[in-house]
Amino acid sequence: MTRPAPLAAGISAAAAAGRRAPVLHAEALQLRFGAVAALRDVSLSVAENEIHAIIGPNGAGKSSLLNCLSGFYRPQSGRVYFDGEDITQLRPHRRAAAGLGRTFQGIQTYPSMTARENILTGFHNRMRTGVFGALVWWGRVRAEEEAFTAKAEEIIEFLELEELRHAVVGDLSYGLRKRVDLGRAMALEPRILIMDEPMAGMNPEEKGDLARFILDIRDANRIPVVLVEHDMEVVMDISDTVTVLDFGEVIAVGTPREVRENEAVIAAYLGTE
Ligand SMILES: Nc1ncnc2c1ncn2[C@@H]1O[C@H](COP(=O)(O)OP(=O)(O)OP(=O)(O)O)[C@@H](O)[C@H]1O
Ligand SMILES: [Mg+2]
């Protein structure tokens, strides 16, 4: 066993590249579902303040990777470090409480609640209990409403949702519902924000708005953002670093320009080798 300890390897690689230790670091993740290898020896380092996109064809393992980062999937081997702590064994709600905020593929808002009420549910960081637990918790929110409401109002202003704070979310457009969902994730005051295809199903104007909010959140809160995104124009516009997955493997990591010119990436997207 001459292999160095995973964290040491990650940190020394970052140090060698002249960077600080990563905020989030996954090392050699292996994840299988029966015969399917969803992740094969996948490592990922997310630096302070960066926007890090994960791209790749359908089924490449992007959501699986996010799920390993946030604890919804447990890899068969490999480790995940957050702010230098090994969080591999932590359950999702503990990771959320530690500051790992995330949004999911599709819509996760409560349609019969208002925009502000949805954002208020984000202060509940024990995601393990699901809808029922959130509703029980909701009773407590009402008791403590004033303190939370002030914070929720800050988020509402930040996301330019003032006109819609009392609108029932089920009546809003898809783009606005995703914005409310982002507000819910922000309520955690996350140390890092992880988003799975936040722009899927949005029109170009909605995508532009969300891209601006993602950049604003990074700048205002000084946190990194990890996002899975299919829209290459958006990825090229807002990302500092891009990791490309194909069939469960990392085939390239670099700046948007480096990745766009990478032969393996071009081949993966053309479906040829
Ligand atoms: N819970 C699961 N049970 C069984 N197989 C799964 C599960 N989650 C993912 N997989 C499989 O793992 C592989 C990677 O899936 P994943 O959802 O991570 O891909 P993706 O890159 O997010 O794709 P998409 O772009 O379609 O969202 C696929 O073959 C998928 O069928
Ligand atoms: Mg996915």
PDB file of N, CA and C and ligand atoms in Angstrom, residues 62-64 105 196-197 228, ligand 2:
ATOM      1  N   LYS A  62     -23.882  12.133 -13.314  1.00  0.00           N
ATOM      2  CA  LYS A  62     -23.841  13.475 -12.723  1.00  0.00           C
ATOM      3  C   LYS A  62     -24.678  13.550 -11.442  1.00  0.00           C
ATOM      4  N   SER A  63     -25.942  13.107 -11.542  1.00  0.00           N
ATOM      5  CA  SER A  63     -26.793  13.161 -10.343  1.00  0.00           C
ATOM      6  C   SER A  63     -26.263  12.214  -9.273  1.00  0.00           C
ATOM      7  N   SER A  64     -25.735  11.068  -9.688  1.00  0.00           N
ATOM      8  CA  SER A  64     -25.164  10.127  -8.713  1.00  0.00           C
ATOM      9  C   SER A  64     -24.024  10.786  -7.949  1.00  0.00           C
ATOM     10  N   GLN A 105     -33.026  17.898  -9.040  1.00  0.00           N
ATOM     11  CA  GLN A 105     -33.543  17.872 -10.407  1.00  0.00           C
ATOM     12  C   GLN A 105     -35.076  17.951 -10.291  1.00  0.00           C
ATOM     13  N   ASP A 196     -28.755  20.521  -9.013  1.00  0.00           N
ATOM     14  CA  ASP A 196     -28.862  19.545 -10.104  1.00  0.00           C
ATOM     15  C   ASP A 196     -29.785  20.079 -11.191  1.00  0.00           C
ATOM     16  N   GLU A 197     -29.211  20.416 -12.320  1.00  0.00           N
ATOM     17  CA  GLU A 197     -29.950  20.932 -13.480  1.00  0.00           C
ATOM     18  C   GLU A 197     -30.952  22.019 -13.127  1.00  0.00           C
ATOM     19  N   VAL A 228     -24.917  20.883 -11.969  1.00  0.00           N
ATOM     20  CA  VAL A 228     -25.026  20.040 -13.151  1.00  0.00           C
ATOM     21  C   VAL A 228     -25.845  20.826 -14.149  1.00  0.00           C
TER      22      VAL A 228
HETATM   23 MG    MG B   2     -29.207  13.622 -13.539  1.00  0.00          MG
END
